[in-house]
Coordinates of N, CA and C and ligand atoms in Angstrom, one line a residue:
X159 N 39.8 -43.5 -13.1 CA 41.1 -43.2 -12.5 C 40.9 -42.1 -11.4
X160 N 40.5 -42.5 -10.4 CA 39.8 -41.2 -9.2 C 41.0 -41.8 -7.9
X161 N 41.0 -40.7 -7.0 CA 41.3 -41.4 -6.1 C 42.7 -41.7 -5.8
X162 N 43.5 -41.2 -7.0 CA 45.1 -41.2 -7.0 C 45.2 -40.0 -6.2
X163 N 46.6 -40.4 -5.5 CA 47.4 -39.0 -5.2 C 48.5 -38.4 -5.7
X164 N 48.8 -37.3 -5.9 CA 49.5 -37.2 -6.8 C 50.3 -35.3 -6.1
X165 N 51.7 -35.2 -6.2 CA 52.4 -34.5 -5.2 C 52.7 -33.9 -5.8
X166 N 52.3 -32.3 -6.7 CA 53.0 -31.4 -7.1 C 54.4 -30.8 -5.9
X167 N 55.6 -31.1 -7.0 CA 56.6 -30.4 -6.5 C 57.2 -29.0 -7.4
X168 N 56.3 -27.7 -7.4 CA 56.9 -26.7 -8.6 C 56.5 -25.3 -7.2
X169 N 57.4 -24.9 -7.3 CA 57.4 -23.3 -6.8 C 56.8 -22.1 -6.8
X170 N 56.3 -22.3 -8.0 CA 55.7 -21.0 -8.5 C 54.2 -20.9 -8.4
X171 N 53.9 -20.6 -7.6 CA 52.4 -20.8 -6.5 C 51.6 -20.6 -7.9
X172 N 51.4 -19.6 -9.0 CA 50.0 -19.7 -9.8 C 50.0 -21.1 -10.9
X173 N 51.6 -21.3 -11.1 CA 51.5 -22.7 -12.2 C 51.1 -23.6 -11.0
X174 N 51.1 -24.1 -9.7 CA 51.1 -25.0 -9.0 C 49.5 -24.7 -8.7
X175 N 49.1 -23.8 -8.5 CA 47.3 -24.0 -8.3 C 47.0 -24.6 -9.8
X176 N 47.4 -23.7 -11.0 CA 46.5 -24.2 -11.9 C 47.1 -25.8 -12.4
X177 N 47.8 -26.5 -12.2 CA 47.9 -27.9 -12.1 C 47.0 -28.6 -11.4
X178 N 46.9 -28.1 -9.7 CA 45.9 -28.7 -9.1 C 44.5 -28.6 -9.2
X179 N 44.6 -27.3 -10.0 CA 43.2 -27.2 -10.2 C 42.4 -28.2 -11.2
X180 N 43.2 -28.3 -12.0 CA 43.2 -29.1 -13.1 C 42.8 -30.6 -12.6
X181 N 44.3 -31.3 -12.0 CA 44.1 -32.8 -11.6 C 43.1 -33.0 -10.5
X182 N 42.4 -32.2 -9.8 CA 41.4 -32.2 -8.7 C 40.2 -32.2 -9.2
X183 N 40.3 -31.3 -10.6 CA 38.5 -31.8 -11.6 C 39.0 -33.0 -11.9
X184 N 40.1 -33.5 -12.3 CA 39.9 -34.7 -12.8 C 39.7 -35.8 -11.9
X185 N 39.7 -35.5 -10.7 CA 39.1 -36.8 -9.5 C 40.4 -37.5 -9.1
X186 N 41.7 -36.4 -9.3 CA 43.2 -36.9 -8.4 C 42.7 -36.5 -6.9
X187 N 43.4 -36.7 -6.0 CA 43.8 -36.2 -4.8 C 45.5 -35.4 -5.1
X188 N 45.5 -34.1 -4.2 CA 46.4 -33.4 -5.1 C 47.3 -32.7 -3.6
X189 N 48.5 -33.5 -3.9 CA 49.1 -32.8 -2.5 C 50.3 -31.5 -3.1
X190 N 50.5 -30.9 -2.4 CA 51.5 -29.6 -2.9 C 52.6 -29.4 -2.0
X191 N 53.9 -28.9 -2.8 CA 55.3 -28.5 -2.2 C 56.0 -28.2 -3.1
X192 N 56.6 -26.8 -2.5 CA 57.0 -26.0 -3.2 C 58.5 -25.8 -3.0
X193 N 59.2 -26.7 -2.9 CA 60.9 -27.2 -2.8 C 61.2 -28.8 -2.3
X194 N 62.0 -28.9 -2.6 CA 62.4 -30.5 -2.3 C 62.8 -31.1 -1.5
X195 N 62.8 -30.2 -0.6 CA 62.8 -30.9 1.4 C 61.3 -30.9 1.6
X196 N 60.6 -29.8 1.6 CA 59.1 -30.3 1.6 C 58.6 -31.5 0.6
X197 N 58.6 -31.4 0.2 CA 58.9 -32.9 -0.8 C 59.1 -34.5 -0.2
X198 N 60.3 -34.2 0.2 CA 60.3 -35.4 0.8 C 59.7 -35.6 2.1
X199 N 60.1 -34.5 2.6 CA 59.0 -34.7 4.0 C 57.6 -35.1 3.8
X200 N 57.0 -34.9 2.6 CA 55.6 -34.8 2.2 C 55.2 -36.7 2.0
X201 N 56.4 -37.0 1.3 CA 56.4 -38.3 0.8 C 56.6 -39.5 1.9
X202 N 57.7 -38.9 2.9 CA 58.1 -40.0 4.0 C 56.7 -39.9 4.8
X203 N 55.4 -39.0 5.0 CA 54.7 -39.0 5.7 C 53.5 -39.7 5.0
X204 N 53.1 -39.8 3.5 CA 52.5 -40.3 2.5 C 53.0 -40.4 1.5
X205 N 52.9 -41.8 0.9 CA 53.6 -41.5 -0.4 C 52.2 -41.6 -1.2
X206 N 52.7 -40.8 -2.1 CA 52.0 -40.4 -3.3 C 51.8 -41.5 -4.6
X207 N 50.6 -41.7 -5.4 CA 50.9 -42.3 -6.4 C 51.7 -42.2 -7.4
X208 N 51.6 -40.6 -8.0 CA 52.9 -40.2 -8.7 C 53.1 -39.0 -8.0
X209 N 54.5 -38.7 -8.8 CA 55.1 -37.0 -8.8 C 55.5 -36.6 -9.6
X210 N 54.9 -34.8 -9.5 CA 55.0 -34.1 -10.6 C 56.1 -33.2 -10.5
X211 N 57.2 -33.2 -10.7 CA 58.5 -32.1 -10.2 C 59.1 -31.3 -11.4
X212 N 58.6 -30.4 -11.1 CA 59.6 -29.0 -11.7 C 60.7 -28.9 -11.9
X213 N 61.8 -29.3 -12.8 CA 63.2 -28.9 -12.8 C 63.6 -28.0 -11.8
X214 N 62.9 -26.5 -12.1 CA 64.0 -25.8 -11.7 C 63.1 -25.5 -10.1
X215 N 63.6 -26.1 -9.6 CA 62.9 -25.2 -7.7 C 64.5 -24.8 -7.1
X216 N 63.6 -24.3 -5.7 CA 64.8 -23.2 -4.9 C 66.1 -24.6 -4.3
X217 N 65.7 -25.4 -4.2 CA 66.9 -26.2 -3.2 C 67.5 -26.9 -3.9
X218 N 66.7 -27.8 -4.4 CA 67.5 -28.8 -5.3 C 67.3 -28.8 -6.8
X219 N 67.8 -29.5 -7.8 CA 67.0 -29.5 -8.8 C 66.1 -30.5 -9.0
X220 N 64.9 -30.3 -9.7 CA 63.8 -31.7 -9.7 C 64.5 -33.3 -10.5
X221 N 65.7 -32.7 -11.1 CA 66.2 -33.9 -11.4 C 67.4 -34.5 -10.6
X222 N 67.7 -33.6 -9.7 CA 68.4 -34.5 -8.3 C 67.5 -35.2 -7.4
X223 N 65.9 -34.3 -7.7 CA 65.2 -34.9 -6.5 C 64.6 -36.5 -7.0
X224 N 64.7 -36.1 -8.4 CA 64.3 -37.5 -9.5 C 64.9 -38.7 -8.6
X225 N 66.6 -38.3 -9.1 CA 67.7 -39.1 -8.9 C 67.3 -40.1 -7.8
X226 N 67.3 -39.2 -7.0 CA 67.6 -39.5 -5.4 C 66.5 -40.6 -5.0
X227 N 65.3 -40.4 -5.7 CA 64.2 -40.8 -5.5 C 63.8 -42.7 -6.0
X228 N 64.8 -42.4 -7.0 CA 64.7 -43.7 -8.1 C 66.0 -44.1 -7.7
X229 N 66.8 -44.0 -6.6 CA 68.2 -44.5 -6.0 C 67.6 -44.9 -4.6
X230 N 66.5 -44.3 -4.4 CA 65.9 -45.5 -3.0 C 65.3 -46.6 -3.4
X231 N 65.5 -47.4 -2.3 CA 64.9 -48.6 -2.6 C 63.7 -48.9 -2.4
X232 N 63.1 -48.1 -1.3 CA 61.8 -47.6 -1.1 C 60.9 -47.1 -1.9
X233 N 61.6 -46.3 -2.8 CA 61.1 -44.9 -3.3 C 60.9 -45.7 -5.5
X234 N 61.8 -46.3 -5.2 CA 62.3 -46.5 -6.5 C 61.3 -46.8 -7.6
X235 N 59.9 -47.3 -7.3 CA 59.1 -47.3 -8.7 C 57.6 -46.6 -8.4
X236 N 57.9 -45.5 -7.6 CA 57.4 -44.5 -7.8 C 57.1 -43.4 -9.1
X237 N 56.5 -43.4 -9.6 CA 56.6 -43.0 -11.0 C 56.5 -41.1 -11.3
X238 N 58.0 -40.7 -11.7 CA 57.6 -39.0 -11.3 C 58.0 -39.0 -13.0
X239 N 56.8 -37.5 -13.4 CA 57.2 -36.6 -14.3 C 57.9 -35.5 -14.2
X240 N 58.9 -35.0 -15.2 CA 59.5 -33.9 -14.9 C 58.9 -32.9 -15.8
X241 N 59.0 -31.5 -14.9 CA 58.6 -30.5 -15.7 C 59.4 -29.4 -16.0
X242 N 59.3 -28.8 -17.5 CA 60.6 -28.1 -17.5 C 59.8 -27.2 -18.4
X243 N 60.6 -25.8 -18.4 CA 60.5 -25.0 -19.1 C 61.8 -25.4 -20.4
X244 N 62.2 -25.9 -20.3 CA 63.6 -25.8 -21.0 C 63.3 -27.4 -22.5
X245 N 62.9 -27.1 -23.9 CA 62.9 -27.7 -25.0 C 63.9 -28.5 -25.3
X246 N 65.2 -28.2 -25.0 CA 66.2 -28.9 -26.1 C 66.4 -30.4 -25.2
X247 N 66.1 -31.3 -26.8 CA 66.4 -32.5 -26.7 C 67.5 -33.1 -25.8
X248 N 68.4 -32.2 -25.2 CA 69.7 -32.6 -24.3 C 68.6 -32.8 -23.3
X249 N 67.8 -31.7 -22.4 CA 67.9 -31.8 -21.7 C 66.7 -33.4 -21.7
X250 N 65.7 -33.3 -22.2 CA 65.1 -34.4 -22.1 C 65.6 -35.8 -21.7
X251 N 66.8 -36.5 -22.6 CA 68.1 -37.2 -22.2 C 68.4 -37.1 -21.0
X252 N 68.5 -36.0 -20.2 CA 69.2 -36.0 -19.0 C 68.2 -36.7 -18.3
X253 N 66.5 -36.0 -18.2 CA 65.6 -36.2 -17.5 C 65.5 -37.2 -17.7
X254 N 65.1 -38.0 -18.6 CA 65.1 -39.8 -18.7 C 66.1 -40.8 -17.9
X255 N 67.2 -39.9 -18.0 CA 68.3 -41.0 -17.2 C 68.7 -41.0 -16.2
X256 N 67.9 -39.2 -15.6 CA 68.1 -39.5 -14.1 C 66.6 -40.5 -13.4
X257 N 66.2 -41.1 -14.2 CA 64.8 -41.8 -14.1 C 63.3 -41.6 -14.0
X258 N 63.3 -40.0 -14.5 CA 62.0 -39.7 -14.4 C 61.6 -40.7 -15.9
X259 N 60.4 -41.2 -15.7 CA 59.3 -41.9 -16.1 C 58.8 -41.0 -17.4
X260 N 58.3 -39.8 -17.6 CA 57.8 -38.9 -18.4 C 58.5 -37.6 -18.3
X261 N 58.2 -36.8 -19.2 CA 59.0 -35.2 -19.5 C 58.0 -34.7 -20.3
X262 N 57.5 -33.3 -19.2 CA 56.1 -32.7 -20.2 C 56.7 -30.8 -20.1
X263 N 57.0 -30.9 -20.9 CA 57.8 -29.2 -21.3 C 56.9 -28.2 -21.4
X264 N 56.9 -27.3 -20.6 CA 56.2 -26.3 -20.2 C 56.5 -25.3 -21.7
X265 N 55.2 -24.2 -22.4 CA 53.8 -24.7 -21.6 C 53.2 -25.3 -22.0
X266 N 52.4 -26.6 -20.9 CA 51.8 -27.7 -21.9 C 49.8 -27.0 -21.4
X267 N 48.7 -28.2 -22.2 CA 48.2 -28.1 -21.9 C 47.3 -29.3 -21.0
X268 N 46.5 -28.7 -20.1 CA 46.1 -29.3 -18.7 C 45.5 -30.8 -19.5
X269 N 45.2 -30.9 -21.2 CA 44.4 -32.1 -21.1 C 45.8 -32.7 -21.5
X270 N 47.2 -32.6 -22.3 CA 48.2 -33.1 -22.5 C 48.6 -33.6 -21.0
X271 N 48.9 -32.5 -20.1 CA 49.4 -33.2 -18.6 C 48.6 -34.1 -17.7
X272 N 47.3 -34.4 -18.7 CA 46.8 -35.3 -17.5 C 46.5 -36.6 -18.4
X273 N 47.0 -36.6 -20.0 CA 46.9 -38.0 -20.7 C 48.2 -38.3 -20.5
X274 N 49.2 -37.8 -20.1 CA 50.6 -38.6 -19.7 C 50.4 -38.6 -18.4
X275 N 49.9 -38.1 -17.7 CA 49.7 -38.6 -16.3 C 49.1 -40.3 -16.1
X276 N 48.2 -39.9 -17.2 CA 47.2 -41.4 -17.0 C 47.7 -42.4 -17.3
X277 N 48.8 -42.5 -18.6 CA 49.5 -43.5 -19.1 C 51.0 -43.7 -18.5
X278 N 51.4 -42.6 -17.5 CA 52.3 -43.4 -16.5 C 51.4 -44.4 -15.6
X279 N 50.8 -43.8 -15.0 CA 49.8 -44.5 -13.8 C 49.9 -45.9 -14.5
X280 N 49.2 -46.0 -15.7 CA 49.1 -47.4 -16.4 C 50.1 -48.3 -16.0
X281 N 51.2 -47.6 -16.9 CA 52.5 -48.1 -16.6 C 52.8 -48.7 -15.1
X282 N 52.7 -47.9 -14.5 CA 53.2 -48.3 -13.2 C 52.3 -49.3 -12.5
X283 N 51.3 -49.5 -13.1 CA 50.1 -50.5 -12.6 C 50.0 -51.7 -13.2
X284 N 50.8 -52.9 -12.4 CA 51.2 -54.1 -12.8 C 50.2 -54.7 -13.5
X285 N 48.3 -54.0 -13.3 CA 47.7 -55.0 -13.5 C 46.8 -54.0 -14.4
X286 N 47.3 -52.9 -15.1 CA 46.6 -51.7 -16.1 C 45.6 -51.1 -15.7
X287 N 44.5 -51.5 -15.3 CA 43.6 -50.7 -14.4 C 43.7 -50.8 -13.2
X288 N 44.2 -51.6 -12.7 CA 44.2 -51.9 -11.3 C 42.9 -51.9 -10.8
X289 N 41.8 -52.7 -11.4 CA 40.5 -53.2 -10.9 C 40.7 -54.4 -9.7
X290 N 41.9 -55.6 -10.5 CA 41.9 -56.4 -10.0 C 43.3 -57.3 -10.1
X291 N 43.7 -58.0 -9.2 CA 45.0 -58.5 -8.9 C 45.0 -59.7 -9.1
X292 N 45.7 -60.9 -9.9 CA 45.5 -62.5 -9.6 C 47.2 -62.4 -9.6
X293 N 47.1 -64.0 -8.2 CA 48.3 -64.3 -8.2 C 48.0 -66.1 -7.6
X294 N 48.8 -66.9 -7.7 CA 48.7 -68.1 -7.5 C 47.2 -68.6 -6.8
X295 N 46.6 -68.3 -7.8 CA 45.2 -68.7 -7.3 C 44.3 -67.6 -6.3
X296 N 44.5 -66.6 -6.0 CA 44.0 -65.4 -5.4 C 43.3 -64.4 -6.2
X297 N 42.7 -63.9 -6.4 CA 41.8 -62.7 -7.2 C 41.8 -61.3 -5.7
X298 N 41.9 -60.4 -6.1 CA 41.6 -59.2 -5.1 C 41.2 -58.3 -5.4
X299 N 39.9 -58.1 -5.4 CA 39.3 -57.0 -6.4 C 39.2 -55.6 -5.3
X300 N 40.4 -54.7 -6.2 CA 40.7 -53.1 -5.4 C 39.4 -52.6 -5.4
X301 N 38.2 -52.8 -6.2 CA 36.8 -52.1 -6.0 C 36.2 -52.4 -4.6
X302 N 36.0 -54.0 -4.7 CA 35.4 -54.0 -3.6 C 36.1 -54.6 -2.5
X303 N 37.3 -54.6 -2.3 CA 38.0 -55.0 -1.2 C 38.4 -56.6 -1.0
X304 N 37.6 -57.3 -2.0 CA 37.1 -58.5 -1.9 C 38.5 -59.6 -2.2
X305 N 39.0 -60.2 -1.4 CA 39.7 -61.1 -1.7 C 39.1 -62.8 -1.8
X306 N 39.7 -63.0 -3.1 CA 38.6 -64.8 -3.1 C 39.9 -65.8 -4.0
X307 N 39.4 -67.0 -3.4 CA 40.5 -68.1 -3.8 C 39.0 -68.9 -4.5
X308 N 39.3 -69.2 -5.7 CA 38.2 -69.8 -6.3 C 37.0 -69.1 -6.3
X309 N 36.4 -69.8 -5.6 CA 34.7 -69.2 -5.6 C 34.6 -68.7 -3.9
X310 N 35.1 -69.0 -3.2 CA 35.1 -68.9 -1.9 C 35.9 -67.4 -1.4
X311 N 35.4 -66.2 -0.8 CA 35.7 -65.5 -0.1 C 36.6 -65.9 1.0
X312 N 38.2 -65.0 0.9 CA 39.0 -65.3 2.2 C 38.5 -64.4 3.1
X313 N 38.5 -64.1 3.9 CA 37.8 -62.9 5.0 C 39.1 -62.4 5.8
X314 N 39.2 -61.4 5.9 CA 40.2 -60.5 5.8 C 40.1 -59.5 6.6
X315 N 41.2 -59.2 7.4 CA 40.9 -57.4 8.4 C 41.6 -57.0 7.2
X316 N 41.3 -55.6 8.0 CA 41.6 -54.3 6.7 C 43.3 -54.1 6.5
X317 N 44.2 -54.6 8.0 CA 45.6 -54.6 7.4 C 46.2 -55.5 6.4
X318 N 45.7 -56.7 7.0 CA 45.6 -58.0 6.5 C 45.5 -58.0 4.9
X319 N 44.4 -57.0 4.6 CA 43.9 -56.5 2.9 C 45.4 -56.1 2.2
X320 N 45.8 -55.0 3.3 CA 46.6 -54.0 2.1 C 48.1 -54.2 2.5
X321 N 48.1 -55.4 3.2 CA 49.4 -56.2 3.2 C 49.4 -57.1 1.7
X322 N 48.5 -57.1 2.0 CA 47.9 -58.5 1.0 C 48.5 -58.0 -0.5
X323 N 47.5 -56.6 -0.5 CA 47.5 -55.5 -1.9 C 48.9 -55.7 -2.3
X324 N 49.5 -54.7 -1.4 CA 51.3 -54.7 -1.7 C 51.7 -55.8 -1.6
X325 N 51.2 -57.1 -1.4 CA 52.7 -58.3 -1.9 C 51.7 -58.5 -3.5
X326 N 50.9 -58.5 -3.8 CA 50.4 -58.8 -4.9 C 50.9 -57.8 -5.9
X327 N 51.0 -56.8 -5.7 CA 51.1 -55.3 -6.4 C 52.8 -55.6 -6.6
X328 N 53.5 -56.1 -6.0 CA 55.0 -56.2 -6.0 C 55.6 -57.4 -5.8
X329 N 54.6 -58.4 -6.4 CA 55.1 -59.8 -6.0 C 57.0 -60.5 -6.7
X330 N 57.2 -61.5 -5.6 CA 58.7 -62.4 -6.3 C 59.6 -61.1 -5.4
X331 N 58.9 -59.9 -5.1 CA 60.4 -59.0 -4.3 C 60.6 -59.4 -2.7
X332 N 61.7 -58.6 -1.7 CA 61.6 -59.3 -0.7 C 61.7 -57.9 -0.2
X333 N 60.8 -57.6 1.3 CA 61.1 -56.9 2.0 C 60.7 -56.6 2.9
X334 N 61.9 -55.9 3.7 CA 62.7 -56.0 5.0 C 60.9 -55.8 6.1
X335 N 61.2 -55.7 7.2 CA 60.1 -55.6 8.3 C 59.6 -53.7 7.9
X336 N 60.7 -52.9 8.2 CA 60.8 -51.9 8.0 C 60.0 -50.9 6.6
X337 N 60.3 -51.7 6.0 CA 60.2 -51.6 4.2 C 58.5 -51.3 4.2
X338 N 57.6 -52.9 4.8 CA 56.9 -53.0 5.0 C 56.1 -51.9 5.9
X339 N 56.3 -52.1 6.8 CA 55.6 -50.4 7.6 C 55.9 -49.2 6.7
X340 N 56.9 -48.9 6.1 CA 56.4 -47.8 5.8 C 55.7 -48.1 5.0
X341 N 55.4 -48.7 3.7 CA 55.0 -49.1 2.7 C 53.4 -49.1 2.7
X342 N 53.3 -50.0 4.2 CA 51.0 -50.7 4.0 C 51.0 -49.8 5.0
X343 N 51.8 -49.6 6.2 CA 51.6 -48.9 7.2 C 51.3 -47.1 6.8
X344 N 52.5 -47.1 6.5 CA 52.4 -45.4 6.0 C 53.6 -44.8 7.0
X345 N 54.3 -44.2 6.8 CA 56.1 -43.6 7.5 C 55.9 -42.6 8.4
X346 N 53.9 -42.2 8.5 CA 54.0 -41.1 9.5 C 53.4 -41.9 10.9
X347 N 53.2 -43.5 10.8 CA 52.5 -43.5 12.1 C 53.7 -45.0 12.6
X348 N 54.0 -44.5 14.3 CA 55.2 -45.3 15.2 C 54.0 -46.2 15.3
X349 N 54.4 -47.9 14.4 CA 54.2 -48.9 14.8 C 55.8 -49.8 15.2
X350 N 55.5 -50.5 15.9 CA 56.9 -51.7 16.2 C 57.1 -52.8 15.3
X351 N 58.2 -52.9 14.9 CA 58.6 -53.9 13.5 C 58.1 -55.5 13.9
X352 N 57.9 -55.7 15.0 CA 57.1 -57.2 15.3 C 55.3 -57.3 15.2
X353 N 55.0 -55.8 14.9 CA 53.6 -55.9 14.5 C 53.2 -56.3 12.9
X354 N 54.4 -56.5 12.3 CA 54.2 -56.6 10.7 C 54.4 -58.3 11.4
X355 N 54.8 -59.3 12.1 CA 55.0 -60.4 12.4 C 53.4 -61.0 12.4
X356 N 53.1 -59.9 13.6 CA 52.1 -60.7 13.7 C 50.7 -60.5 12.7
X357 N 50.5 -58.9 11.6 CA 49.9 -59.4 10.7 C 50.2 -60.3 9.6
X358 N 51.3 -60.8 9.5 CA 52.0 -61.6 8.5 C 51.3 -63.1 9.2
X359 N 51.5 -63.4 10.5 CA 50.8 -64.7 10.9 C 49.6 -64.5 10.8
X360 N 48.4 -63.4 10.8 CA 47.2 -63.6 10.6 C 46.7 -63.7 9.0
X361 N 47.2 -63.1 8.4 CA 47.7 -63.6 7.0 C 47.5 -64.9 6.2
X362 N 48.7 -65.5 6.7 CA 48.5 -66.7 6.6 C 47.5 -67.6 7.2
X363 N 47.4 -67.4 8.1 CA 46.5 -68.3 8.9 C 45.2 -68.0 8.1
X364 N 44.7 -66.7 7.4 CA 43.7 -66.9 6.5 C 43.7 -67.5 5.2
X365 N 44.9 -67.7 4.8 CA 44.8 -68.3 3.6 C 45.4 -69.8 3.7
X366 N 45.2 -70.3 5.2 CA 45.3 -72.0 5.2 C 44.2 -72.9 5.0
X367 N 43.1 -72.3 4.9 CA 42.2 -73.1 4.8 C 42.3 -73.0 2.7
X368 N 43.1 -72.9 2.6 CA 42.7 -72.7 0.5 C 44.5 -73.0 0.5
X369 N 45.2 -73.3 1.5 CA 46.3 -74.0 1.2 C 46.9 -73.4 0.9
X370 N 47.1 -72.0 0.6 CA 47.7 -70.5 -0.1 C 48.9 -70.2 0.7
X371 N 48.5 -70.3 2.3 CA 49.4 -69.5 3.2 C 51.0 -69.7 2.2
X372 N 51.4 -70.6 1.3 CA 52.7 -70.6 1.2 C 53.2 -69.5 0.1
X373 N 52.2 -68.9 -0.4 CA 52.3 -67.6 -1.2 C 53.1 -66.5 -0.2
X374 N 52.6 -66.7 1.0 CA 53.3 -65.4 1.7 C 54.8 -66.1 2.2
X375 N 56.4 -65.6 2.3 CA 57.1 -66.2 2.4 C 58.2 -65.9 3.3
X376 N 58.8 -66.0 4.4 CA 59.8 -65.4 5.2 C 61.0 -65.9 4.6
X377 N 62.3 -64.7 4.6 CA 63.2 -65.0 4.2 C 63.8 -64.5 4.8
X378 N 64.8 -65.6 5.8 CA 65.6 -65.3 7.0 C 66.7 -63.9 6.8
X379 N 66.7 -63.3 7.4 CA 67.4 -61.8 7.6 C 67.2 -61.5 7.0
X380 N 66.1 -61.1 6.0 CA 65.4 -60.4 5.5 C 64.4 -59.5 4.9
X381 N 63.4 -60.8 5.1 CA 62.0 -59.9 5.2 C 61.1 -60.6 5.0
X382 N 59.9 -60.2 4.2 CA 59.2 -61.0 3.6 C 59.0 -60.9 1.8
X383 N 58.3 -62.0 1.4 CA 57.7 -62.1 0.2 C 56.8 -62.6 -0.4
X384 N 55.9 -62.5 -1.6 CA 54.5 -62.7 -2.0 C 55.6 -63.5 -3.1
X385 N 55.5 -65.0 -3.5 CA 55.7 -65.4 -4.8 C 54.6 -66.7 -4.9
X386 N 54.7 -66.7 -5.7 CA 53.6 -68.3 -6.5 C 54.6 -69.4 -6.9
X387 N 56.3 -68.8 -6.6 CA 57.1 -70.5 -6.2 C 57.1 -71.1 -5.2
X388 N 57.4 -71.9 -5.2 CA 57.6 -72.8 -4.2 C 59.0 -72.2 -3.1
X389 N 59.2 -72.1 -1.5 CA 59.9 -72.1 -1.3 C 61.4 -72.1 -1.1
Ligands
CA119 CA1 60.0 -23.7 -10.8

């Protein structure tokens, strides 16, 4: 499990080193902000695999910034833990229902916050380790980049891949042109919404020779989608 990123959101600069210090031996990538506008700004520019949010910071509370987070549609199964100084069973309840994922009540210890770290990640990983992805006859192995239909390698550019990734990783959903850029593209770099058109046609056009192209799917005024029905 190396290679995640993961967005501490806590204020208090020595608990927030010694978290990172922590998830950075463990082979996370470890981004930091220390209030909830940084935060989001942090996320619209990279989104993170999880997030780790502090109840109490200076702007917002971590469980508005929960809220807000699990009320986008963008944002929405992003997987955050909340962190609290605060024990009583009420507040836990609160934290669950504003949609944090996990609740790890301060003070914990670094190997507790990084075995519920790992077993959200799980969770959130449609396919448990996320070594490898099948869908209507497709295999995609995240190790080696490798996409194959049977025995046969599809050959693939690199956007083409991690278009590929996220409709597999999120398949039967639909979304918008927009959705998509930020999503494979990433929210910090100005591409034009007809450039997801035209990797969506090179896309397909790789997966016609294995008959597949109809896994990827346009849905007028809407977007796109990855499903293994028909039409
Ligand atoms: Ca705090």
């Amino acid at each position: 499990m190396t290679g995640k990123q993961i967005l501490i959101v806590e204020d208090e600069k020595p608990i927030r080193d010694m978290i990172a210090f922590g998830l950075r031996r463990a082979g996370f990538e470890v981004r930091e902000a220390e209030d909830c506008s940084t935060a989001r700004a942090s996320i619209a520019d990279h989104r993170p695999d999880l997030l780790l949010v502090d109840w109490m910071l200076p702007d917002q509370s971590g469980l508005e910034l929960t809220r807000a987070i699990k009320r986008n549609k963008d944002t929405e199964d992003m997987p955050v833990i909340l962190l609290t100084a605060r024990a009583e069973e009420q507040d836990k309840v609160t934290g669950l229902e504003g949609g944090a994922d996990d609740y790890v009540t301060k003070p914990f210890s670094p190997r507790e916050l990084l075995a519920r770290i790992n077993a959200v990640l799980r969770r959130a990983s449609p396919v448990g380790s996320g070594e490898s992805l099948e869908a209507g006859g497709l295999t995609l192995d995240t190790a080696s980049h490798r996409v194959t239909a049977g025995d046969q390698t599809v050959p693939l550019g690199p956007t083409e891949y991690r278009l590929l990734q996220f409709f597999m990783e999120h398949p039967e959903r639909v979304y918008s042109r927009s959705q998509l850029l930020d999503r494979v593209w990433g929210g910090n770099v100005y591409v034009e919404e007809r450039t997801v058109d035209v990797h969506i046609r090179r896309l397909r056009k790789a997966l016609e020779p294995f008959r597949l192209e109809g896994l990827v799917q346009t849905v007028r005024g809407a977007g796109y989608r990855f499903s293994t029905r028909a039409e």
